[in-house]
């Protein structure tokens, strides 16, 4: 490939705090990043309560930045290596993207985006098995049909009827405004379940929804946790593992809203301070997350900038700027009855096109 995901990560590397992603962890991520087409969206999963700085890695496949076409095999400049093309799981990944890129296919209009997540524990194999997420288009008439189709393509076979029944209950119990915004297949983990990410339910209604779908965890303990998080977040989304039943382990994904990167820093501080106070986040990782946020600008960091993005800015005429935004997407609390609470952060990297008034920081 002429350019790879690693070329984009190298822009971020000097800004990546070693408290979040150590040089050794970055070196473990580099081989899979080198094997992937460049994606305008990517990120890391960092464990906030642990002293080490290993991180998992994620990339986002989208329509507008050409990554869907690249993963569909329609860009000769970014053909993946043979190790991926010959791997059965990866062949299904590429087949999914090829179908998604075909206007006549049912996936084409109903899938918004597609994520690959890699569990990184030491050096990865040449064809690591990813966890896979896709974003269903909202307000479609047959969401369950899309879930069945998409997961069948990725699994290579239909999922168990018991899982389909549990997923149906989760959809049917959604209150007005609630939606499933990501559906995940944890192919890299030994669990026959789907991950459903649910948003749009007020924090005060989350436990009610969980009870309606058959979650049998400790409601009082969860309510107390949600009440402690609510003052520091703008919304909390659920990450559910759904198999023959809704499993007790939950992800509570915390988000904040702001109009600027500086505003985001201020909005994230109270939640991070709260987590430090509860012993769920190490102080140095709190500080590292806040220092990560900023903008990288091709005019001031040209020596490490991917040439394709420099040419793209030049092609747009005077004043066009290629930028990478470094931000914190969300913080997740992993709630599992009988186990210690765990906090994870998801620092993100996003390529943007801007105009000359944008400044680096």
Coordinates of C-alpha atoms in Angstrom, one line a residue:
X1 CA 0.0 0.0 0.0
X2 CA 1.2 3.5 -0.8
X3 CA -0.2 4.8 2.5
X4 CA -1.4 3.0 5.6
X5 CA -3.1 3.7 8.9
X6 CA 0.4 3.8 10.5
X7 CA 1.2 6.9 8.5
X8 CA -1.8 8.6 10.2
X9 CA -0.9 7.4 13.6
X10 CA 2.7 8.7 13.3
X11 CA 1.2 12.2 13.2
X12 CA -0.3 11.6 16.6
X13 CA 2.6 9.7 18.1
X14 CA 4.5 12.7 19.4
X15 CA 1.4 13.9 21.2
X16 CA 0.4 10.5 22.6
X17 CA 1.2 10.6 26.4
X18 CA 3.2 7.5 27.5
X19 CA 1.0 7.3 30.5
X20 CA -1.8 6.2 28.1
X21 CA 0.0 4.4 25.4
X22 CA 3.6 3.5 26.1
X23 CA 6.2 3.3 23.3
X24 CA 6.1 -0.5 23.7
X25 CA 2.3 -0.5 23.3
X26 CA 2.6 1.7 20.3
X27 CA 5.1 -0.7 18.8
X28 CA 2.7 -3.6 19.3
X29 CA -0.1 -1.6 17.5
X30 CA 2.1 -0.6 14.6
X31 CA 2.1 -3.9 12.6
X32 CA -1.7 -4.0 12.3
X33 CA -1.9 -0.3 11.6
X34 CA 0.7 -0.8 8.8
X35 CA -1.6 -3.6 7.3
X36 CA -4.7 -1.4 7.2
X37 CA -5.8 1.3 4.8
X38 CA -5.6 4.9 6.2
X39 CA -8.8 5.8 8.1
X40 CA -9.8 9.3 9.0
X41 CA -11.2 8.0 12.3
X42 CA -9.3 5.9 14.9
X43 CA -8.7 5.6 18.6
X44 CA -7.4 3.7 21.6
X45 CA -9.0 2.0 24.6
X46 CA -7.0 2.8 27.7
X47 CA -7.5 1.3 31.2
X48 CA -7.5 4.1 33.7
X49 CA -7.0 2.2 36.9
X50 CA -4.0 0.2 35.9
X51 CA -0.4 1.4 36.2
X52 CA 0.7 0.0 32.8
X53 CA 0.0 1.9 29.6
X54 CA -1.1 -0.8 27.2
X55 CA -4.0 0.0 24.9
X56 CA -6.3 -1.6 22.4
X57 CA -6.7 0.0 19.0
X58 CA -9.8 0.9 16.9
X59 CA -10.4 2.2 13.4
X60 CA -13.6 3.5 11.8
X61 CA -14.6 2.7 8.2
X62 CA -16.8 5.3 6.6
X63 CA -18.2 6.3 3.3
X64 CA -17.1 9.9 2.9
X65 CA -13.3 9.3 3.4
X66 CA -12.9 6.5 0.9
X67 CA -12.2 3.8 3.6
X68 CA -15.3 1.8 2.7
X69 CA -14.1 1.6 -0.9
X70 CA -10.6 0.7 0.3
X71 CA -11.8 -2.2 2.5
X72 CA -14.1 -3.2 -0.4
X73 CA -11.1 -3.7 -2.6
X74 CA -11.9 -0.8 -4.9
X75 CA -8.7 1.2 -4.4
X76 CA -5.6 -0.4 -6.0
X77 CA -3.3 1.9 -4.0
X78 CA -4.4 0.5 -0.6
X79 CA -4.7 -3.2 -1.2
X80 CA -4.4 -5.1 2.1
X81 CA -1.5 -7.7 2.5
X82 CA -2.0 -11.3 1.6
X83 CA -2.1 -12.4 5.3
X84 CA -5.4 -10.6 5.7
X85 CA -6.8 -11.4 2.3
X86 CA -6.2 -15.2 2.9
X87 CA -7.7 -15.2 6.4
X88 CA -11.4 -16.4 6.6
X89 CA -12.5 -13.8 9.2
X90 CA -10.9 -11.0 7.2
X91 CA -12.4 -12.2 4.0
X92 CA -15.8 -11.8 5.6
X93 CA -14.8 -8.2 6.7
X94 CA -13.9 -7.4 3.1
X95 CA -17.0 -9.1 1.8
X96 CA -19.2 -7.0 4.2
X97 CA -17.6 -3.8 2.9
X98 CA -17.9 -4.9 -0.7
X99 CA -21.7 -5.5 -0.2
X100 CA -22.0 -2.2 1.8
X101 CA -20.4 -0.4 -1.2
X102 CA -22.8 -1.9 -3.7
X103 CA -25.9 0.3 -4.3
X104 CA -28.1 -2.7 -5.0
X105 CA -27.3 -4.5 -1.8
X106 CA -29.5 -4.3 1.3
X107 CA -26.5 -3.2 3.4
X108 CA -25.8 -0.1 1.2
X109 CA -28.3 2.3 2.6
X110 CA -28.8 1.0 6.1
X111 CA -25.2 0.9 7.5
X112 CA -23.8 4.2 8.7
X113 CA -20.3 3.1 9.6
X114 CA -18.1 0.1 10.6
X115 CA -15.5 -0.3 13.4
X116 CA -12.7 -2.7 13.9
X117 CA -11.3 -3.1 17.4
X118 CA -8.2 -5.0 18.2
X119 CA -7.3 -6.4 21.6
X120 CA -3.6 -5.8 21.9
X121 CA -1.8 -7.9 24.4
X122 CA 1.8 -7.9 23.2
X123 CA 2.7 -8.2 19.6
X124 CA -0.3 -9.1 17.4
X125 CA -0.3 -12.0 14.9
X126 CA -0.1 -11.1 11.2
X127 CA -3.9 -11.5 10.9
X128 CA -5.4 -10.6 14.2
X129 CA -9.1 -11.4 14.8
X130 CA -10.9 -8.1 15.4
X131 CA -14.1 -7.3 17.2
X132 CA -16.5 -5.8 14.6
X133 CA -19.2 -3.1 15.1
X134 CA -21.5 -1.6 12.6
X135 CA -23.8 1.4 13.0
X136 CA -27.4 0.8 11.8
X137 CA -29.1 3.8 10.0
X138 CA -31.5 5.2 12.5
X139 CA -35.3 5.1 12.0
X140 CA -35.3 2.3 9.5
X141 CA -38.4 0.2 9.2
X142 CA -36.8 -3.2 9.7
X143 CA -33.9 -2.9 12.1
X144 CA -34.0 -6.5 13.2
X145 CA -33.8 -7.6 9.6
X146 CA -30.6 -5.5 9.1
X147 CA -29.1 -7.0 12.3
X148 CA -29.8 -10.5 11.1
X149 CA -28.4 -9.8 7.6
X150 CA -25.2 -8.0 8.8
X151 CA -24.3 -10.4 11.6
X152 CA -25.0 -13.3 9.2
X153 CA -22.5 -11.9 6.7
X154 CA -19.9 -11.4 9.4
X155 CA -20.4 -14.7 11.1
X156 CA -20.6 -16.7 7.9
X157 CA -23.9 -18.2 9.2
X158 CA -27.1 -17.1 10.9
X159 CA -26.9 -16.5 14.6
X160 CA -28.7 -18.8 17.1
X161 CA -32.4 -18.3 17.4
X162 CA -32.1 -17.7 21.1
X163 CA -29.8 -14.8 20.5
X164 CA -32.2 -13.3 17.9
X165 CA -35.0 -13.6 20.4
X166 CA -33.0 -11.7 23.0
X167 CA -32.1 -9.0 20.5
X168 CA -35.7 -8.6 19.6
X169 CA -36.7 -8.0 23.2
X170 CA -34.0 -5.3 23.5
X171 CA -35.4 -3.5 20.4
X172 CA -39.0 -3.9 21.4
X173 CA -38.4 -2.5 24.9
X174 CA -36.8 0.7 23.6
X175 CA -38.7 3.8 24.9
X176 CA -39.4 6.8 22.6
X177 CA -36.1 8.4 21.7
X178 CA -34.1 5.3 22.5
X179 CA -32.1 3.5 19.7
X180 CA -29.4 0.9 19.1
X181 CA -26.5 2.9 17.5
X182 CA -23.9 0.1 17.3
X183 CA -24.1 -3.6 17.0
X184 CA -20.9 -5.6 17.8
X185 CA -19.6 -9.1 17.2
X186 CA -16.8 -9.9 19.6
X187 CA -15.1 -12.4 17.3
X188 CA -11.9 -12.1 19.2
X189 CA -13.5 -13.2 22.5
X190 CA -15.0 -16.5 23.6
X191 CA -18.6 -15.4 23.9
X192 CA -21.5 -16.2 21.6
X193 CA -23.3 -12.9 22.0
X194 CA -23.9 -9.6 20.3
X195 CA -22.9 -6.3 21.8
X196 CA -25.7 -3.7 21.6
X197 CA -24.9 -0.1 22.3
X198 CA -28.1 1.8 23.3
X199 CA -28.5 5.5 23.5
X200 CA -31.3 8.1 23.9
X201 CA -32.7 6.7 27.3
X202 CA -32.6 9.2 30.1
X203 CA -30.3 8.2 32.9
X204 CA -33.3 7.9 35.3
X205 CA -34.8 5.3 32.9
X206 CA -31.9 3.0 32.3
X207 CA -32.5 0.6 35.1
X208 CA -36.2 0.4 34.2
X209 CA -35.2 -0.5 30.6
X210 CA -32.7 -3.1 31.8
X211 CA -35.4 -4.8 34.0
X212 CA -37.8 -4.9 31.0
X213 CA -35.2 -6.8 28.8
X214 CA -34.5 -9.3 31.6
X215 CA -31.3 -8.0 33.1
X216 CA -31.1 -9.6 36.5
X217 CA -28.2 -7.6 38.1
X218 CA -28.4 -5.6 41.3
X219 CA -30.7 -2.7 40.5
X220 CA -30.0 -0.7 43.7
X221 CA -26.2 -0.9 43.3
X222 CA -26.5 0.2 39.6
X223 CA -28.9 3.0 40.5
X224 CA -26.4 4.3 43.1
X225 CA -23.6 4.3 40.5
X226 CA -25.7 6.1 37.9
X227 CA -26.7 8.7 40.4
X228 CA -23.0 9.4 41.2
X229 CA -22.1 9.7 37.5
X230 CA -25.1 11.8 36.3
X231 CA -23.9 15.2 37.6
X232 CA -20.6 14.8 35.6
X233 CA -22.0 13.7 32.3
X234 CA -24.4 14.9 29.6
X235 CA -25.6 11.4 28.7
X236 CA -24.9 7.8 29.6
X237 CA -25.3 5.0 27.0
X238 CA -25.5 1.3 27.6
X239 CA -23.3 -1.4 26.2
X240 CA -25.1 -4.8 26.5
X241 CA -23.9 -8.3 25.9
X242 CA -26.9 -10.1 24.5
X243 CA -26.8 -13.9 24.0
X244 CA -29.4 -16.4 25.2
X245 CA -30.2 -13.7 27.7
X246 CA -28.9 -10.2 28.6
X247 CA -25.7 -10.9 30.5
X248 CA -25.1 -9.2 33.8
X249 CA -21.9 -7.3 32.7
X250 CA -22.7 -3.8 31.5
X251 CA -20.8 -1.0 29.9
X252 CA -21.9 2.5 31.0
X253 CA -20.6 4.9 28.3
X254 CA -20.3 8.5 29.6
X255 CA -20.3 11.4 27.2
X256 CA -20.0 15.2 27.5
X257 CA -20.9 17.9 25.0
X258 CA -19.0 21.1 24.1
X259 CA -18.5 23.3 21.1
X260 CA -14.7 23.6 21.2
X261 CA -11.8 21.4 22.2
X262 CA -11.1 23.8 25.1
X263 CA -14.7 23.4 26.2
X264 CA -14.3 19.6 26.0
X265 CA -11.3 19.7 28.3
X266 CA -13.3 21.7 30.9
X267 CA -16.3 19.5 30.6
X268 CA -14.3 16.3 31.0
X269 CA -12.5 17.4 34.2
X270 CA -15.3 16.9 36.7
X271 CA -15.9 13.3 35.6
X272 CA -12.2 12.4 35.6
X273 CA -11.7 14.0 39.0
X274 CA -14.7 12.0 40.3
X275 CA -13.1 8.8 39.0
X276 CA -9.7 9.7 40.6
X277 CA -11.5 10.3 43.9
X278 CA -13.1 6.8 43.7
X279 CA -9.8 5.2 42.9
X280 CA -10.9 4.2 39.4
X281 CA -8.5 6.5 37.5
X282 CA -4.9 7.1 38.2
X283 CA -4.0 10.9 38.5
X284 CA -1.4 10.7 35.8
X285 CA -3.9 9.2 33.4
X286 CA -6.4 11.9 34.1
X287 CA -3.7 14.5 33.3
X288 CA -2.6 12.5 30.2
X289 CA -6.2 12.5 28.8
X290 CA -6.5 16.2 29.2
X291 CA -3.1 16.9 27.6
X292 CA -3.9 14.6 24.6
X293 CA -6.7 16.9 23.4
X294 CA -5.7 19.4 20.7
X295 CA -5.2 20.0 17.0
X296 CA -2.3 19.0 14.8
X297 CA -1.9 21.1 11.6
X298 CA 0.0 20.1 8.4
X299 CA 1.5 23.6 8.2
X300 CA 3.4 23.2 11.5
X301 CA 4.0 19.5 11.5
X302 CA 4.7 18.9 7.8
X303 CA 7.7 16.7 8.3
X304 CA 5.6 13.9 9.6
X305 CA 2.4 14.6 7.6
X306 CA 1.2 11.9 5.1
X307 CA 1.9 13.2 1.6
X308 CA -1.6 12.3 0.3
X309 CA -3.1 14.7 2.9
X310 CA -0.7 17.5 2.0
X311 CA -1.6 17.1 -1.7
X312 CA -5.3 17.0 -0.7
X313 CA -5.0 20.3 1.1
X314 CA -3.1 21.9 -1.8
X315 CA -5.7 20.6 -4.3
X316 CA -8.4 22.5 -2.4
X317 CA -6.8 25.8 -3.0
X318 CA -5.3 28.5 -0.9
X319 CA -6.2 28.4 2.8
X320 CA -7.1 24.7 2.9
X321 CA -5.6 22.9 5.9
X322 CA -5.3 19.3 6.8
X323 CA -5.9 18.7 10.5
X324 CA -5.9 15.9 13.0
X325 CA -8.2 16.5 16.0
X326 CA -7.1 14.7 19.2
X327 CA -10.1 14.3 21.5
X328 CA -11.7 12.1 24.2
X329 CA -14.7 10.3 22.7
X330 CA -16.1 8.8 25.9
X331 CA -15.3 7.1 29.2
X332 CA -16.8 3.7 30.0
X333 CA -17.4 2.2 33.4
X334 CA -17.5 -1.6 33.3
X335 CA -20.1 -2.8 35.8
X336 CA -20.0 -6.5 36.6
X337 CA -21.8 -7.9 39.7
X338 CA -19.3 -9.3 42.1
X339 CA -16.3 -7.7 40.4
X340 CA -14.5 -4.4 41.0
X341 CA -15.7 -1.5 38.9
X342 CA -13.4 -0.7 36.0
X343 CA -12.9 2.6 34.1
X344 CA -11.7 2.8 30.5
X345 CA -11.1 5.9 28.3
X346 CA -11.4 6.2 24.5
X347 CA -9.1 8.9 23.2
X348 CA -9.8 9.5 19.5
X349 CA -8.0 10.7 16.4
X350 CA -10.0 12.3 13.6
X351 CA -8.8 13.8 10.3
X352 CA -10.5 17.0 9.2
X353 CA -10.3 19.6 6.4
X354 CA -10.2 23.2 7.6
X355 CA -9.4 26.7 6.5
X356 CA -6.4 28.8 7.3
X357 CA -7.8 30.4 10.4
X358 CA -7.6 27.1 12.3
X359 CA -4.6 27.0 14.6
X360 CA -2.5 24.2 16.0
X361 CA -2.3 23.6 19.7

